[in-house]
Amino acid sequence: MSSSVQKALGIADSLKSVSENALLDTELLLAHVLGKTREYLRANNEKAISSDCLDQFTKLIERRKRGEPIAYLIGRKEFWDFDLRVNSSVLIPRPETEELVEKCLDKLDGRNDSVRIADLGTGSGAIAIALARASSSWQVHAVDISEDALAVARYNAASLGVGNIEFHLGSWCDALPEEKFDLIVANPPYIEARDEHLQQGGLPFEPIVALVAEDSGFSALDEIMMGASQLLKKDAWLLMEHGYSQQKKLLHKLASLGYSEIEGCKDYASVDRIVLAKLNLS
Ligand code: GLN
């Protein structure tokens, strides 16, 4: 059956139950299949679509209807000022995590010496790459426990021409080289295993290892706060993203571990989301 761009986009209505952006999603999927931009679709409404493309498009629409996130269907996600390759072995980078990058840059403002940074649980490499691109004199160490995730992060760094990241396979601080760091950042798993959000939206499609942590979601955060306290230079910073109900406990824990200038921040949606703290001890 022959179809046109306009006719194909008509299927958007069928996505309304899974997506608030049904038309945008439909355009992104069709543009992806055709290897064109959304602007092209607008300017070429009447253009015929081959049955092969229509077939691929319909399959993607079916997957979207089952809740699979657009980023996995098209294999990429915008983050900061670049595009990342993503697949189901990495978490889809969120806008909240861009705020974490902003705060890291704030803390490193103006430094163009050989700053040493660690990104723990790098996933797609989003944070590590954003920081590494900010200054070629900074050396970033990106850690992940998943070999498949590291492959994605390596691919992203290479395709963006970022050379100042070293990748390490392993668990949080244990995977880092011994020399101390100026800044450690992490967006670790922090959701409790029985949290009902895990069944909602696109979360069931994302890697559980990047989302869920033991001890009510605190185990990775705790390990990082403790590990970082041994690995930060004097006056160096730790910044972590966390879940909506975890901030108070994290602020206490940071104080008890000897951190100072401890701060809790909200994200753009006014949800507690980031803690940061300085280590005065050497
Ligand atoms: N912020 C993500 C979410 O709630 C979870 C990310 C994480 O666990 N690090 O969807």
CSV table of N, CA and C in Angstrom, one decimal, residues 72-236:
chain,number,residue,atom,x,y,z
A,72,TYR,N,15.4,5.1,22.8
A,72,TYR,CA,15.9,3.7,22.4
A,72,TYR,C,15.5,3.4,21.0
A,73,LEU,N,14.3,3.9,20.6
A,73,LEU,CA,13.8,3.5,19.3
A,73,LEU,C,14.6,4.2,18.2
A,74,ILE,N,15.1,5.4,18.5
A,74,ILE,CA,15.9,6.1,17.4
A,74,ILE,C,17.4,6.0,17.7
A,75,GLY,N,17.7,5.5,18.9
A,75,GLY,CA,19.1,5.2,19.3
A,75,GLY,C,19.9,6.4,19.6
A,76,ARG,N,19.3,7.5,20.0
A,76,ARG,CA,20.0,8.7,20.4
A,76,ARG,C,19.2,9.6,21.3
A,77,LYS,N,20.0,10.4,22.0
A,77,LYS,CA,19.4,11.4,22.9
A,77,LYS,C,20.2,12.6,23.0
A,78,GLU,N,19.6,13.8,22.9
A,78,GLU,CA,20.4,15.0,23.1
A,78,GLU,C,20.7,15.2,24.6
A,79,PHE,N,21.9,15.6,24.9
A,79,PHE,CA,22.3,15.9,26.2
A,79,PHE,C,23.3,17.1,26.2
A,80,TRP,N,23.1,18.1,27.1
A,80,TRP,CA,24.0,19.2,27.1
A,80,TRP,C,24.0,19.9,25.7
A,81,ASP,N,25.2,19.9,25.1
A,81,ASP,CA,25.2,20.5,23.7
A,81,ASP,C,25.6,19.5,22.7
A,82,PHE,N,25.3,18.2,22.9
A,82,PHE,CA,25.7,17.2,21.9
A,82,PHE,C,24.6,16.1,21.9
A,83,ASP,N,24.8,15.2,21.0
A,83,ASP,CA,23.9,14.0,20.8
A,83,ASP,C,24.6,12.8,21.3
A,84,LEU,N,24.0,11.9,22.0
A,84,LEU,CA,24.6,10.7,22.5
A,84,LEU,C,23.9,9.5,21.8
A,85,ARG,N,24.7,8.5,21.5
A,85,ARG,CA,24.1,7.2,21.1
A,85,ARG,C,23.6,6.5,22.4
A,86,VAL,N,22.4,6.0,22.4
A,86,VAL,CA,21.9,5.2,23.6
A,86,VAL,C,21.3,3.9,23.1
A,87,ASN,N,21.4,2.9,24.0
A,87,ASN,CA,20.7,1.7,23.8
A,87,ASN,C,20.2,1.2,25.2
A,88,SER,N,19.6,0.0,25.2
A,88,SER,CA,19.0,-0.4,26.4
A,88,SER,C,20.0,-0.8,27.5
A,89,SER,N,21.3,-0.8,27.2
A,89,SER,CA,22.3,-1.0,28.3
A,89,SER,C,22.6,0.2,29.1
A,90,VAL,N,22.1,1.4,28.6
A,90,VAL,CA,22.4,2.6,29.4
A,90,VAL,C,21.1,3.4,29.7
A,91,LEU,N,21.2,4.1,30.8
A,91,LEU,CA,20.0,4.9,31.2
A,91,LEU,C,19.9,6.1,30.2
A,92,ILE,N,18.7,6.5,29.9
A,92,ILE,CA,18.6,7.6,29.0
A,92,ILE,C,18.9,8.9,29.8
A,93,PRO,N,19.9,9.7,29.3
A,93,PRO,CA,20.3,10.9,30.1
A,93,PRO,C,19.1,11.8,30.3
A,94,ARG,N,18.9,12.4,31.5
A,94,ARG,CA,17.8,13.2,31.9
A,94,ARG,C,18.2,14.7,31.9
A,95,PRO,N,17.3,15.6,31.8
A,95,PRO,CA,17.6,17.0,32.0
A,95,PRO,C,18.1,17.3,33.4
A,96,GLU,N,17.6,16.6,34.4
A,96,GLU,CA,18.1,16.8,35.8
A,96,GLU,C,19.6,16.7,35.8
A,97,THR,N,20.1,15.7,35.0
A,97,THR,CA,21.6,15.4,35.1
A,97,THR,C,22.4,16.5,34.4
A,98,GLU,N,21.7,17.3,33.5
A,98,GLU,CA,22.4,18.5,33.0
A,98,GLU,C,22.6,19.5,34.1
A,99,GLU,N,21.7,19.5,35.0
A,99,GLU,CA,21.9,20.5,36.2
A,99,GLU,C,23.1,20.0,37.0
A,100,LEU,N,23.3,18.7,37.1
A,100,LEU,CA,24.4,18.2,37.8
A,100,LEU,C,25.7,18.7,37.1
A,101,VAL,N,25.7,18.6,35.8
A,101,VAL,CA,26.9,19.1,35.0
A,101,VAL,C,27.1,20.6,35.3
A,102,GLU,N,26.0,21.3,35.3
A,102,GLU,CA,26.1,22.8,35.5
A,102,GLU,C,26.8,23.0,36.8
A,103,LYS,N,26.4,22.3,37.9
A,103,LYS,CA,27.0,22.5,39.2
A,103,LYS,C,28.5,22.1,39.2
A,104,CYS,N,28.8,21.1,38.5
A,104,CYS,CA,30.2,20.7,38.5
A,104,CYS,C,31.0,21.8,37.8
A,105,LEU,N,30.5,22.3,36.7
A,105,LEU,CA,31.3,23.4,36.0
A,105,LEU,C,31.4,24.6,36.9
A,106,ASP,N,30.4,24.9,37.7
A,106,ASP,CA,30.4,26.0,38.7
A,106,ASP,C,31.6,25.8,39.6
A,107,LYS,N,31.7,24.6,40.1
A,107,LYS,CA,32.8,24.3,41.1
A,107,LYS,C,34.2,24.4,40.5
A,108,LEU,N,34.2,24.1,39.2
A,108,LEU,CA,35.6,24.1,38.5
A,108,LEU,C,35.8,25.3,37.8
A,109,ASP,N,35.0,26.3,38.0
A,109,ASP,CA,35.0,27.6,37.2
A,109,ASP,C,36.4,28.2,37.0
A,110,GLY,N,36.7,28.4,35.8
A,110,GLY,CA,38.0,29.2,35.6
A,110,GLY,C,39.2,28.3,35.7
A,111,ARG,N,39.1,27.1,36.1
A,111,ARG,CA,40.3,26.3,36.2
A,111,ARG,C,40.8,25.8,34.9
A,112,ASN,N,42.0,26.0,34.5
A,112,ASN,CA,42.5,25.4,33.3
A,112,ASN,C,43.8,24.7,33.5
A,113,ASP,N,44.0,24.3,34.8
A,113,ASP,CA,45.1,23.4,35.1
A,113,ASP,C,44.7,21.9,34.9
A,114,SER,N,45.5,21.0,35.3
A,114,SER,CA,45.2,19.6,35.0
A,114,SER,C,44.2,19.0,36.0
A,115,VAL,N,43.0,19.4,36.0
A,115,VAL,CA,42.0,19.0,37.0
A,115,VAL,C,41.7,17.5,36.8
A,116,ARG,N,41.6,16.8,37.9
A,116,ARG,CA,41.2,15.3,37.8
A,116,ARG,C,39.8,15.1,38.2
A,117,ILE,N,39.0,14.5,37.4
A,117,ILE,CA,37.6,14.4,37.6
A,117,ILE,C,37.2,12.9,37.5
A,118,ALA,N,36.3,12.4,38.4
A,118,ALA,CA,35.8,11.1,38.2
A,118,ALA,C,34.3,11.1,38.0
A,119,ASP,N,33.8,10.4,37.1
A,119,ASP,CA,32.3,10.2,36.9
A,119,ASP,C,32.0,8.7,37.2
A,120,LEU,N,31.3,8.5,38.3
A,120,LEU,CA,31.0,7.1,38.7
A,120,LEU,C,29.7,6.7,38.2
A,121,GLY,N,29.6,5.6,37.5
A,121,GLY,CA,28.4,5.1,36.9
A,121,GLY,C,28.1,5.9,35.6
A,122,THR,N,29.0,5.9,34.7
A,122,THR,CA,28.9,6.9,33.6
A,122,THR,C,27.8,6.5,32.6
A,123,GLY,N,27.4,5.3,32.5
A,123,GLY,CA,26.4,4.9,31.5
A,123,GLY,C,26.7,5.3,30.1
A,124,SER,N,25.9,6.2,29.5
A,124,SER,CA,26.2,6.6,28.1
A,124,SER,C,27.5,7.5,28.0
A,125,GLY,N,28.0,7.9,29.2
A,125,GLY,CA,29.1,8.8,29.2
A,125,GLY,C,28.7,10.3,29.2
A,126,ALA,N,27.4,10.5,29.4
A,126,ALA,CA,26.9,11.9,29.4
A,126,ALA,C,27.6,12.9,30.2
A,127,ILE,N,27.8,12.6,31.5
A,127,ILE,CA,28.4,13.6,32.4
A,127,ILE,C,29.9,13.7,32.0
A,128,ALA,N,30.6,12.6,31.9
A,128,ALA,CA,32.0,12.6,31.6
A,128,ALA,C,32.3,13.4,30.4
A,129,ILE,N,31.5,13.1,29.3
A,129,ILE,CA,31.8,13.8,28.0
A,129,ILE,C,31.5,15.3,28.2
A,130,ALA,N,30.4,15.7,28.8
A,130,ALA,CA,30.1,17.1,29.0
A,130,ALA,C,31.3,17.8,29.7
A,131,LEU,N,31.8,17.2,30.7
A,131,LEU,CA,32.9,17.8,31.5
A,131,LEU,C,34.2,17.8,30.7
A,132,ALA,N,34.5,16.7,30.0
A,132,ALA,CA,35.7,16.6,29.3
A,132,ALA,C,35.8,17.6,28.2
A,133,ARG,N,34.6,17.9,27.6
A,133,ARG,CA,34.6,18.9,26.5
A,133,ARG,C,34.8,20.3,27.0
A,134,ALA,N,34.6,20.5,28.3
A,134,ALA,CA,34.7,21.9,28.8
A,134,ALA,C,36.1,22.3,28.9
A,135,SER,N,37.1,21.4,29.0
A,135,SER,CA,38.5,21.8,29.0
A,135,SER,C,39.4,20.6,28.6
A,136,SER,N,40.2,20.8,27.6
A,136,SER,CA,41.0,19.7,27.2
A,136,SER,C,42.2,19.4,28.2
A,137,SER,N,42.4,20.4,29.2
A,137,SER,CA,43.4,20.1,30.2
A,137,SER,C,42.9,19.3,31.4
A,138,TRP,N,41.6,19.1,31.4
A,138,TRP,CA,41.0,18.3,32.5
A,138,TRP,C,41.1,16.8,32.1
A,139,GLN,N,41.3,16.0,33.1
A,139,GLN,CA,41.4,14.5,32.8
A,139,GLN,C,40.2,13.9,33.5
A,140,VAL,N,39.4,13.2,32.7
A,140,VAL,CA,38.2,12.6,33.3
A,140,VAL,C,38.3,11.1,33.4
A,141,HIS,N,37.9,10.5,34.5
A,141,HIS,CA,38.0,9.0,34.6
A,141,HIS,C,36.5,8.6,34.8
A,142,ALA,N,36.1,7.8,33.8
A,142,ALA,CA,34.7,7.4,33.8
A,142,ALA,C,34.6,5.9,34.1
A,143,VAL,N,33.7,5.6,35.1
A,143,VAL,CA,33.6,4.2,35.7
A,143,VAL,C,32.2,3.7,35.4
A,144,ASP,N,32.2,2.4,35.0
A,144,ASP,CA,30.9,1.7,35.0
A,144,ASP,C,31.1,0.2,35.3
A,145,ILE,N,30.1,-0.4,35.9
A,145,ILE,CA,30.2,-1.8,36.2
A,145,ILE,C,29.7,-2.7,35.0
A,146,SER,N,29.1,-2.0,34.0
A,146,SER,CA,28.6,-2.8,32.9
A,146,SER,C,29.5,-2.6,31.7
A,147,GLU,N,30.0,-3.7,31.2
A,147,GLU,CA,30.9,-3.6,30.0
A,147,GLU,C,30.1,-3.1,28.8
A,148,ASP,N,28.8,-3.4,28.7
A,148,ASP,CA,28.0,-2.9,27.5
A,148,ASP,C,27.8,-1.4,27.6
A,149,ALA,N,27.6,-0.9,28.9
A,149,ALA,CA,27.5,0.5,29.0
A,149,ALA,C,28.8,1.2,28.6
A,150,LEU,N,29.9,0.7,29.1
A,150,LEU,CA,31.2,1.3,28.8
A,150,LEU,C,31.5,1.4,27.3
A,151,ALA,N,31.0,0.3,26.6
A,151,ALA,CA,31.2,0.3,25.1
A,151,ALA,C,30.4,1.5,24.5
A,152,VAL,N,29.2,1.7,25.0
A,152,VAL,CA,28.4,2.9,24.5
A,152,VAL,C,29.1,4.2,24.8
A,153,ALA,N,29.6,4.3,26.1
A,153,ALA,CA,30.3,5.6,26.5
A,153,ALA,C,31.6,5.8,25.7
A,154,ARG,N,32.3,4.7,25.4
A,154,ARG,CA,33.5,4.8,24.6
A,154,ARG,C,33.2,5.3,23.2
A,155,TYR,N,32.1,4.7,22.7
A,155,TYR,CA,31.7,5.0,21.3
A,155,TYR,C,31.3,6.5,21.2
A,156,ASN,N,30.6,7.0,22.3
A,156,ASN,CA,30.1,8.4,22.3
A,156,ASN,C,31.3,9.3,22.4
A,157,ALA,N,32.3,9.0,23.2
A,157,ALA,CA,33.5,9.9,23.4
A,157,ALA,C,34.2,9.9,22.1
A,158,ALA,N,34.4,8.8,21.5
A,158,ALA,CA,35.2,8.7,20.2
A,158,ALA,C,34.5,9.5,19.1
A,159,SER,N,33.2,9.3,19.0
A,159,SER,CA,32.5,9.9,17.9
A,159,SER,C,32.4,11.4,18.1
A,160,LEU,N,32.5,11.9,19.3
A,160,LEU,CA,32.5,13.4,19.6
A,160,LEU,C,33.9,13.9,19.6
A,161,GLY,N,34.9,13.0,19.4
A,161,GLY,CA,36.3,13.5,19.3
A,161,GLY,C,36.9,13.9,20.7
A,162,VAL,N,36.3,13.3,21.7
A,162,VAL,CA,36.8,13.6,23.1
A,162,VAL,C,37.9,12.6,23.5
A,163,GLY,N,39.1,13.1,23.7
A,163,GLY,CA,40.2,12.2,24.0
A,163,GLY,C,40.6,12.2,25.5
A,164,ASN,N,40.1,13.1,26.3
A,164,ASN,CA,40.6,13.2,27.6
A,164,ASN,C,39.7,12.5,28.7
A,165,ILE,N,39.3,11.3,28.3
A,165,ILE,CA,38.5,10.4,29.2
A,165,ILE,C,39.2,9.1,29.2
A,166,GLU,N,39.4,8.6,30.5
A,166,GLU,CA,39.9,7.2,30.6
A,166,GLU,C,38.7,6.4,31.1
A,167,PHE,N,38.5,5.2,30.6
A,167,PHE,CA,37.3,4.4,31.0
A,167,PHE,C,37.8,3.3,31.9
A,168,HIS,N,37.0,3.0,32.9
A,168,HIS,CA,37.4,1.9,33.9
A,168,HIS,C,36.2,1.0,34.1
A,169,LEU,N,36.4,-0.3,34.0
A,169,LEU,CA,35.3,-1.2,34.3
A,169,LEU,C,35.4,-1.6,35.8
A,170,GLY,N,34.3,-1.4,36.5
A,170,GLY,CA,34.3,-1.8,37.9
A,170,GLY,C,33.3,-1.1,38.8
A,171,SER,N,33.4,-1.2,40.1
A,171,SER,CA,32.4,-0.7,41.0
A,171,SER,C,32.9,0.6,41.7
A,172,TRP,N,32.2,1.7,41.4
A,172,TRP,CA,32.3,3.0,42.0
A,172,TRP,C,33.8,3.3,42.2
A,173,CYS,N,34.2,3.8,43.4
A,173,CYS,CA,35.6,4.2,43.6
A,173,CYS,C,36.6,3.1,43.5
A,174,ASP,N,36.2,1.9,43.7
A,174,ASP,CA,37.2,0.8,43.6
A,174,ASP,C,37.8,0.7,42.2
A,175,ALA,N,37.1,1.2,41.2
A,175,ALA,CA,37.7,1.1,39.9
A,175,ALA,C,38.6,2.2,39.5
A,176,LEU,N,38.7,3.2,40.4
A,176,LEU,CA,39.5,4.4,40.0
A,176,LEU,C,41.0,4.2,40.3
A,177,PRO,N,41.9,4.8,39.6
A,177,PRO,CA,43.3,4.8,39.9
A,177,PRO,C,43.5,5.5,41.2
A,178,GLU,N,44.7,5.2,41.9
A,178,GLU,CA,44.8,5.7,43.3
A,178,GLU,C,45.0,7.2,43.4
A,179,GLU,N,45.6,7.9,42.5
A,179,GLU,CA,45.9,9.3,42.6
A,179,GLU,C,44.6,10.1,42.9
A,180,LYS,N,44.7,11.1,43.7
A,180,LYS,CA,43.5,11.8,44.2
A,180,LYS,C,42.8,12.7,43.2
A,181,PHE,N,41.5,13.1,43.5
A,181,PHE,CA,40.7,13.8,42.5
A,181,PHE,C,40.3,15.2,43.0
A,182,ASP,N,40.0,16.1,42.0
A,182,ASP,CA,39.6,17.4,42.3
A,182,ASP,C,38.0,17.5,42.4
A,183,LEU,N,37.4,16.5,41.7
A,183,LEU,CA,35.9,16.5,41.8
A,183,LEU,C,35.5,15.1,41.4
A,184,ILE,N,34.5,14.6,42.2
A,184,ILE,CA,33.9,13.3,41.9
A,184,ILE,C,32.4,13.5,41.7
A,185,VAL,N,31.8,13.0,40.7
A,185,VAL,CA,30.4,13.2,40.4
A,185,VAL,C,29.8,11.9,40.1
A,186,ALA,N,28.5,11.7,40.5
A,186,ALA,CA,27.8,10.5,40.2
A,186,ALA,C,26.3,10.7,40.1
A,187,ASN,N,25.7,10.0,39.1
A,187,ASN,CA,24.3,9.8,39.0
A,187,ASN,C,24.1,8.3,39.2
A,188,PRO,N,24.1,7.8,40.4
A,188,PRO,CA,24.1,6.4,40.6
A,188,PRO,C,22.6,5.9,40.6
A,189,PRO,N,22.4,4.6,40.7
A,189,PRO,CA,21.0,4.1,40.9
A,189,PRO,C,20.6,4.5,42.3
A,190,TYR,N,19.4,4.9,42.4
A,190,TYR,CA,18.9,5.3,43.8
A,190,TYR,C,17.5,5.0,44.1
A,191,ILE,N,16.8,4.3,43.2
A,191,ILE,CA,15.4,3.9,43.4
A,191,ILE,C,15.3,2.6,44.2
A,192,GLU,N,14.3,2.7,45.1
A,192,GLU,CA,14.1,1.5,45.9
A,192,GLU,C,13.4,0.4,45.0
A,193,ALA,N,13.8,-0.9,45.2
A,193,ALA,CA,13.3,-1.9,44.3
A,193,ALA,C,11.8,-2.0,44.2
A,194,ARG,N,11.1,-1.7,45.3
A,194,ARG,CA,9.6,-1.8,45.3
A,194,ARG,C,8.9,-0.5,44.9
A,195,ASP,N,9.7,0.5,44.5
A,195,ASP,CA,9.0,1.8,44.1
A,195,ASP,C,8.2,1.5,42.8
A,196,GLU,N,6.9,2.0,42.9
A,196,GLU,CA,6.0,1.7,41.8
A,196,GLU,C,6.4,2.5,40.5
A,197,HIS,N,7.2,3.6,40.7
A,197,HIS,CA,7.6,4.3,39.4
A,197,HIS,C,8.3,3.4,38.5
A,198,LEU,N,8.9,2.3,39.0
A,198,LEU,CA,9.7,1.4,38.1
A,198,LEU,C,8.9,0.7,37.1
A,199,GLN,N,7.6,0.7,37.4
A,199,GLN,CA,6.6,0.0,36.4
A,199,GLN,C,6.0,1.1,35.4
A,200,GLN,N,6.4,2.4,35.6
A,200,GLN,CA,5.7,3.4,34.8
A,200,GLN,C,6.6,4.0,33.7
A,201,GLY,N,5.9,4.6,32.8
A,201,GLY,CA,6.6,5.3,31.7
A,201,GLY,C,7.6,4.4,31.0
A,202,GLY,N,8.8,4.9,30.7
A,202,GLY,CA,9.8,4.1,30.0
A,202,GLY,C,10.7,3.3,30.9
A,203,LEU,N,10.5,3.5,32.2
A,203,LEU,CA,11.5,2.9,33.2
A,203,LEU,C,11.6,1.4,33.0
A,204,PRO,N,10.5,0.6,32.7
A,204,PRO,CA,10.7,-0.8,32.6
A,204,PRO,C,11.7,-1.2,31.4
A,205,PHE,N,12.0,-0.3,30.5
A,205,PHE,CA,12.9,-0.6,29.4
A,205,PHE,C,14.3,-0.2,29.7
A,206,GLU,N,14.5,0.5,30.8
A,206,GLU,CA,15.9,0.9,31.1
A,206,GLU,C,16.6,-0.1,32.0
A,207,PRO,N,17.9,-0.1,32.0
A,207,PRO,CA,18.7,-1.1,32.8
A,207,PRO,C,18.5,-1.0,34.3
A,208,ILE,N,18.0,-2.1,34.9
A,208,ILE,CA,17.6,-2.0,36.3
A,208,ILE,C,18.9,-1.7,37.1
A,209,VAL,N,20.0,-2.1,36.7
A,209,VAL,CA,21.3,-1.9,37.4
A,209,VAL,C,21.6,-0.4,37.5
A,210,ALA,N,21.1,0.4,36.6
A,210,ALA,CA,21.3,1.8,36.6
A,210,ALA,C,20.2,2.6,37.4
A,211,LEU,N,19.2,1.9,37.8
A,211,LEU,CA,18.0,2.5,38.5
A,211,LEU,C,17.9,2.2,39.9
A,212,VAL,N,18.1,0.9,40.2
A,212,VAL,CA,17.7,0.4,41.6
A,212,VAL,C,18.9,0.1,42.4
A,213,ALA,N,18.8,0.5,43.7
A,213,ALA,CA,19.8,0.2,44.7
A,213,ALA,C,19.2,-0.3,46.0
A,214,GLU,N,20.0,-1.2,46.7
A,214,GLU,CA,19.5,-1.8,47.9
A,214,GLU,C,19.5,-0.7,49.0
A,215,ASP,N,19.1,-1.1,50.2
A,215,ASP,CA,19.0,-0.3,51.4
A,215,ASP,C,18.1,1.0,51.1
A,216,SER,N,16.9,0.7,50.6
A,216,SER,CA,15.9,1.8,50.2
A,216,SER,C,16.5,2.7,49.2
A,217,GLY,N,17.4,2.2,48.4
A,217,GLY,CA,17.9,3.1,47.3
A,217,GLY,C,19.2,3.8,47.7
A,218,PHE,N,19.7,3.5,48.9
A,218,PHE,CA,20.9,4.3,49.4
A,218,PHE,C,22.2,3.6,49.2
A,219,SER,N,22.2,2.3,48.8
A,219,SER,CA,23.5,1.6,48.9
A,219,SER,C,24.6,2.2,48.0
A,220,ALA,N,24.3,2.6,46.8
A,220,ALA,CA,25.3,3.1,45.9
A,220,ALA,C,25.7,4.5,46.4
A,221,LEU,N,24.7,5.3,46.8
A,221,LEU,CA,25.0,6.7,47.3
A,221,LEU,C,26.0,6.6,48.5
A,222,ASP,N,25.7,5.7,49.4
A,222,ASP,CA,26.5,5.5,50.6
A,222,ASP,C,27.9,5.1,50.3
A,223,GLU,N,28.0,4.1,49.4
A,223,GLU,CA,29.3,3.6,49.0
A,223,GLU,C,30.2,4.8,48.4
A,224,ILE,N,29.5,5.6,47.6
A,224,ILE,CA,30.2,6.7,46.9
A,224,ILE,C,30.7,7.7,47.9
A,225,MET,N,29.8,8.1,48.8
A,225,MET,CA,30.2,9.1,49.8
A,225,MET,C,31.4,8.7,50.6
A,226,MET,N,31.4,7.4,51.0
A,226,MET,CA,32.5,6.9,51.8
A,226,MET,C,33.7,6.7,50.9
A,227,GLY,N,33.6,6.1,49.8
A,227,GLY,CA,34.8,6.0,48.9
A,227,GLY,C,35.4,7.3,48.5
A,228,ALA,N,34.6,8.2,48.2
A,228,ALA,CA,35.1,9.5,47.7
A,228,ALA,C,35.9,10.2,48.8
A,229,SER,N,35.4,10.0,50.1
A,229,SER,CA,36.1,10.7,51.2
A,229,SER,C,37.6,10.3,51.3
A,230,GLN,N,37.9,9.1,50.7
A,230,GLN,CA,39.3,8.7,50.7
A,230,GLN,C,40.1,9.1,49.4
A,231,LEU,N,39.3,9.5,48.4
A,231,LEU,CA,39.9,9.7,47.1
A,231,LEU,C,39.9,11.2,46.6
A,232,LEU,N,39.3,12.1,47.4
A,232,LEU,CA,39.3,13.5,47.0
A,232,LEU,C,40.5,14.2,47.6
A,233,LYS,N,41.0,15.1,46.9
A,233,LYS,CA,42.1,16.0,47.4
A,233,LYS,C,41.5,16.9,48.4
A,234,LYS,N,42.3,17.7,49.2
A,234,LYS,CA,41.8,18.7,50.1
A,234,LYS,C,41.1,19.7,49.3
A,235,ASP,N,39.9,20.2,49.8
A,235,ASP,CA,39.1,21.2,49.2
A,235,ASP,C,38.5,20.8,47.8
A,236,ALA,N,38.4,19.5,47.6
A,236,ALA,CA,37.8,19.0,46.4
A,236,ALA,C,36.3,18.6,46.6
